[in-house]
Amino acid sequence: MIKKIVLFLLLFTFSLFGSTMNLALSANVSYAIEAIKKEFSLLYPDVRIKVIIGSSGKLTAQIKNGAPYDVFMSANMKYPEALYKDGLALSKPLVYAQGSLAYLSVKKRDFSQGLKLLENEAIKKIAVANPKTAPYGKATFEALENTAILDKIKEKIVYGESAAQTLSYTISAVDIGFIAKSSLYSPKLKRFKKGENWAEVDAKLYTPIEQGIVILSNAKENQDAKAFYEFILSEKAKKIFIDYGYKIQ
């Protein structure tokens, strides 16, 4: 009798909390993920999404080492394509959004100078995401090289391991930083004004940041992962991405 009661309680608990899907998420999408989860839950109220945030490169390394993630939303296509090639993904990677690069200062700056602003003596430290693991960092270096100022400012650069850490440095520890434009749509950053505190980096200066999603091999029997994957590619999700500063092809 006691065993039956325990079993009933366990089944009740599982039905109460529903199923869980593990999402490996590039840090730049962390600002939009709550809106995405909220909209997804309207369609699938019993699915719990556990979000693991990090740089795309580090998340890829974790997946290769057996991390039990079901879906991977990367900041570029390189990493999900590598996982697919290695047989660690079930679906062929698809682009879900295109990211934009911006640079931000908590103090008012003369952004009419463009990236030349970084050469000013008042700018002593510049936050940039690690280009080896973070696609937004790679895009930043491309922009700096294409404006021929990288060599002039490279001694000022302070590296963050992800877009989120780079944003943290930008707000608290440096004079200016290169960030995902999507972060500027978070409630904490809405006080900063375009042209006074931030500006968008000319998209012609860097390779388009095509962000990819893939279902991982761990989710072979996970229908919730497939449902989330399809939702991210839906019109409802696309509207959310646009609201957070992304571009949709």
Coordinates of C-alpha atoms in Angstrom, one line a residue:
M1 CA 0.0 0.0 0.0
I2 CA 2.8 2.4 0.9
K3 CA 4.6 1.6 -2.3
K4 CA 1.4 2.5 -4.3
I5 CA 1.2 5.8 -2.5
V6 CA 4.8 6.7 -3.2
L7 CA 4.4 5.8 -6.8
F8 CA 1.2 7.9 -7.0
L9 CA 3.1 10.9 -5.5
L10 CA 6.0 10.5 -7.9
L11 CA 3.6 10.3 -10.9
F12 CA 1.7 13.4 -9.6
T13 CA 5.0 15.3 -9.2
F14 CA 6.1 14.5 -12.7
S15 CA 2.7 15.5 -14.2
L16 CA 2.9 18.7 -12.1
F17 CA 6.2 19.8 -13.4
G18 CA 5.9 18.3 -16.9
S19 CA 8.9 17.5 -19.1
T20 CA 12.2 19.3 -19.3
M21 CA 14.2 20.4 -22.2
N22 CA 17.9 21.6 -21.9
L23 CA 18.7 24.6 -24.1
A24 CA 22.3 25.6 -24.7
L25 CA 22.0 29.3 -25.5
S26 CA 24.5 31.8 -26.8
A27 CA 24.8 34.6 -24.4
N28 CA 23.6 37.3 -26.8
V29 CA 20.1 35.7 -26.8
S30 CA 19.8 35.7 -23.0
Y31 CA 18.0 39.1 -23.2
A32 CA 15.3 37.8 -25.5
I33 CA 14.9 34.3 -24.0
E34 CA 12.3 35.1 -21.4
A35 CA 9.9 36.6 -24.0
I36 CA 10.5 33.5 -26.1
K37 CA 9.9 31.1 -23.2
K38 CA 6.7 33.0 -22.3
E39 CA 5.3 32.7 -25.9
F40 CA 6.4 29.1 -26.2
S41 CA 4.7 28.2 -22.9
L42 CA 1.3 29.4 -24.2
L43 CA 1.5 26.6 -26.8
Y44 CA 3.3 24.0 -24.5
P45 CA 2.5 24.8 -20.9
D46 CA 3.8 21.5 -19.6
V47 CA 7.3 21.9 -21.0
R48 CA 10.0 23.3 -18.7
I49 CA 13.0 24.8 -20.5
K50 CA 16.3 24.7 -18.6
V51 CA 18.6 27.4 -20.1
I52 CA 22.4 27.1 -20.0
I53 CA 24.0 30.3 -21.2
G54 CA 27.6 30.7 -22.4
S55 CA 29.8 31.6 -25.4
S56 CA 29.1 29.5 -28.5
G57 CA 32.6 28.1 -28.5
K58 CA 32.5 26.9 -24.9
L59 CA 29.0 25.5 -25.3
T60 CA 30.2 23.6 -28.3
A61 CA 33.1 22.2 -26.4
Q62 CA 30.7 21.0 -23.6
I63 CA 28.5 19.3 -26.2
K64 CA 31.5 17.5 -27.6
N65 CA 32.4 16.3 -24.1
G66 CA 28.9 14.9 -23.6
A67 CA 26.9 17.7 -22.0
P68 CA 23.2 16.6 -22.0
Y69 CA 21.8 19.5 -24.0
D70 CA 18.8 19.0 -26.4
V71 CA 18.9 22.2 -28.5
F72 CA 21.7 24.5 -29.3
M73 CA 21.1 28.2 -30.3
S74 CA 24.5 29.5 -31.4
A75 CA 25.7 33.0 -32.2
N76 CA 26.9 31.8 -35.6
M77 CA 26.6 28.9 -38.0
K78 CA 30.2 27.6 -37.6
Y79 CA 29.7 25.8 -34.4
P80 CA 26.3 24.0 -35.1
E81 CA 27.6 23.0 -38.5
A82 CA 30.7 21.5 -36.9
L83 CA 28.5 19.5 -34.5
Y84 CA 26.3 18.3 -37.4
K85 CA 29.4 17.2 -39.3
D86 CA 30.6 15.3 -36.3
G87 CA 27.3 13.5 -35.9
L88 CA 26.3 15.3 -32.7
A89 CA 23.2 16.9 -34.2
L90 CA 20.1 15.5 -35.6
S91 CA 18.9 18.4 -37.7
K92 CA 20.8 20.4 -40.3
P93 CA 21.6 23.8 -38.8
L94 CA 19.3 26.6 -39.9
V95 CA 19.6 30.4 -39.4
Y96 CA 17.0 31.7 -36.9
A97 CA 18.2 35.4 -36.8
Q98 CA 20.9 37.7 -37.8
G99 CA 22.7 39.6 -35.0
S100 CA 23.9 43.2 -34.9
L101 CA 26.9 44.7 -33.3
A102 CA 26.9 47.9 -31.2
Y103 CA 29.3 49.8 -29.0
L104 CA 28.2 51.2 -25.6
S105 CA 29.5 53.6 -23.0
V106 CA 27.8 54.4 -19.7
K107 CA 29.1 58.0 -20.1
K108 CA 28.0 60.2 -22.9
R109 CA 30.4 60.2 -25.9
D110 CA 30.7 61.8 -29.3
F111 CA 29.6 58.9 -31.4
S112 CA 29.6 61.1 -34.5
Q113 CA 33.3 60.2 -34.7
G114 CA 32.4 56.6 -35.5
L115 CA 34.9 54.0 -34.4
K116 CA 37.6 56.7 -34.5
L117 CA 36.2 57.6 -31.0
L118 CA 38.1 54.6 -29.7
E119 CA 41.4 56.4 -30.3
N120 CA 40.6 59.2 -27.9
E121 CA 42.8 59.4 -24.8
A122 CA 39.7 59.4 -22.6
I123 CA 39.1 55.8 -23.8
K124 CA 41.6 53.7 -21.9
K125 CA 39.8 50.4 -21.7
I126 CA 37.6 48.7 -24.4
A127 CA 35.6 45.5 -23.7
V128 CA 35.5 43.0 -26.5
A129 CA 34.2 39.4 -26.5
N130 CA 36.9 36.7 -27.0
P131 CA 37.0 36.3 -30.8
K132 CA 38.2 32.7 -30.4
T133 CA 35.0 31.6 -28.7
A134 CA 32.4 34.4 -29.2
P135 CA 31.2 35.3 -32.7
Y136 CA 30.4 38.8 -31.6
G137 CA 34.1 39.2 -30.7
K138 CA 35.1 37.9 -34.1
A139 CA 32.8 40.4 -35.7
T140 CA 34.3 43.2 -33.6
F141 CA 37.8 42.4 -34.7
E142 CA 36.7 42.4 -38.3
A143 CA 35.2 45.8 -37.9
L144 CA 38.3 47.2 -36.2
E145 CA 40.5 45.8 -38.9
N146 CA 38.4 47.1 -41.7
T147 CA 38.6 50.6 -40.2
A148 CA 42.3 50.3 -39.8
I149 CA 42.3 51.2 -36.1
L150 CA 42.9 47.8 -34.5
D151 CA 46.7 48.2 -34.2
K152 CA 46.2 51.7 -32.6
I153 CA 43.9 50.5 -29.8
K154 CA 44.7 46.8 -29.3
E155 CA 46.5 47.6 -26.0
K156 CA 43.3 49.0 -24.6
I157 CA 41.3 45.8 -25.2
V158 CA 39.9 43.8 -22.2
Y159 CA 38.4 40.4 -23.2
G160 CA 35.1 38.9 -22.0
E161 CA 34.5 35.2 -22.4
S162 CA 31.0 35.8 -23.8
A163 CA 28.6 38.6 -25.0
A164 CA 27.1 38.6 -21.5
Q165 CA 30.4 39.0 -19.6
T166 CA 31.6 41.6 -22.1
L167 CA 28.4 43.6 -21.4
S168 CA 29.1 43.3 -17.7
Y169 CA 32.6 44.8 -18.2
T170 CA 31.2 47.5 -20.4
I171 CA 28.8 48.7 -17.7
S172 CA 31.1 48.4 -14.7
A173 CA 34.8 48.2 -15.6
V174 CA 35.7 49.8 -18.9
D175 CA 35.2 53.0 -20.8
I176 CA 33.4 51.5 -23.8
G177 CA 32.5 48.0 -25.0
F178 CA 31.3 46.1 -28.1
I179 CA 28.1 44.3 -27.4
A180 CA 25.2 42.5 -29.0
K181 CA 22.7 45.1 -30.0
S182 CA 20.0 42.8 -28.6
S183 CA 21.2 43.6 -25.0
L184 CA 20.1 47.2 -25.4
Y185 CA 16.5 46.1 -25.4
S186 CA 16.7 44.7 -21.9
P187 CA 15.0 46.8 -19.2
K188 CA 18.3 47.5 -17.4
L189 CA 19.8 49.2 -20.5
K190 CA 16.9 51.1 -21.9
R191 CA 18.1 54.2 -20.1
F192 CA 21.0 54.5 -22.5
K193 CA 20.4 56.7 -25.5
K194 CA 21.4 56.0 -29.1
G195 CA 23.9 58.6 -30.3
E196 CA 24.8 59.6 -26.7
N197 CA 25.7 56.3 -25.0
W198 CA 25.7 53.9 -27.9
A199 CA 25.8 53.4 -31.7
E200 CA 25.4 50.6 -34.1
V201 CA 28.5 49.3 -35.9
D202 CA 28.1 49.6 -39.7
A203 CA 27.1 46.1 -40.8
K204 CA 29.3 46.5 -43.9
L205 CA 32.4 46.3 -41.7
Y206 CA 31.9 42.7 -40.6
T207 CA 30.6 39.4 -41.9
P208 CA 26.9 39.0 -41.2
I209 CA 26.3 37.3 -37.8
E210 CA 24.0 34.5 -38.9
Q211 CA 22.9 32.7 -35.8
G212 CA 22.1 29.0 -36.1
I213 CA 19.9 26.5 -34.3
V214 CA 20.2 22.8 -34.2
I215 CA 18.6 19.8 -32.5
L216 CA 21.3 17.8 -30.7
S217 CA 21.7 14.0 -30.7
N218 CA 20.8 13.9 -27.0
A219 CA 17.2 14.8 -28.0
K220 CA 16.6 11.8 -30.3
E221 CA 13.5 10.8 -28.4
N222 CA 12.6 14.3 -27.1
Q223 CA 9.5 15.7 -28.8
D224 CA 9.6 18.8 -26.8
A225 CA 13.0 19.7 -28.3
K226 CA 11.6 19.3 -31.8
A227 CA 8.6 21.5 -30.8
F228 CA 10.9 24.2 -29.5
Y229 CA 13.1 24.0 -32.6
E230 CA 10.1 24.5 -34.8
F231 CA 8.8 27.4 -32.6
I232 CA 12.1 29.3 -32.9
L233 CA 11.7 29.2 -36.7
S234 CA 8.0 30.3 -36.6
E235 CA 6.6 33.7 -37.3
K236 CA 5.8 34.3 -33.6
A237 CA 9.5 33.8 -32.6
K238 CA 10.7 35.9 -35.6
K239 CA 8.6 38.9 -34.3
I240 CA 10.3 38.5 -30.9
F241 CA 13.7 38.5 -32.4
I242 CA 12.9 41.7 -34.4
D243 CA 11.7 43.3 -31.2
Y244 CA 15.1 42.7 -29.7
G245 CA 17.1 44.2 -32.5
Y246 CA 17.8 41.2 -34.6
K247 CA 17.4 41.0 -38.4
I248 CA 15.3 38.3 -40.1
Q249 CA 16.2 37.1 -43.5

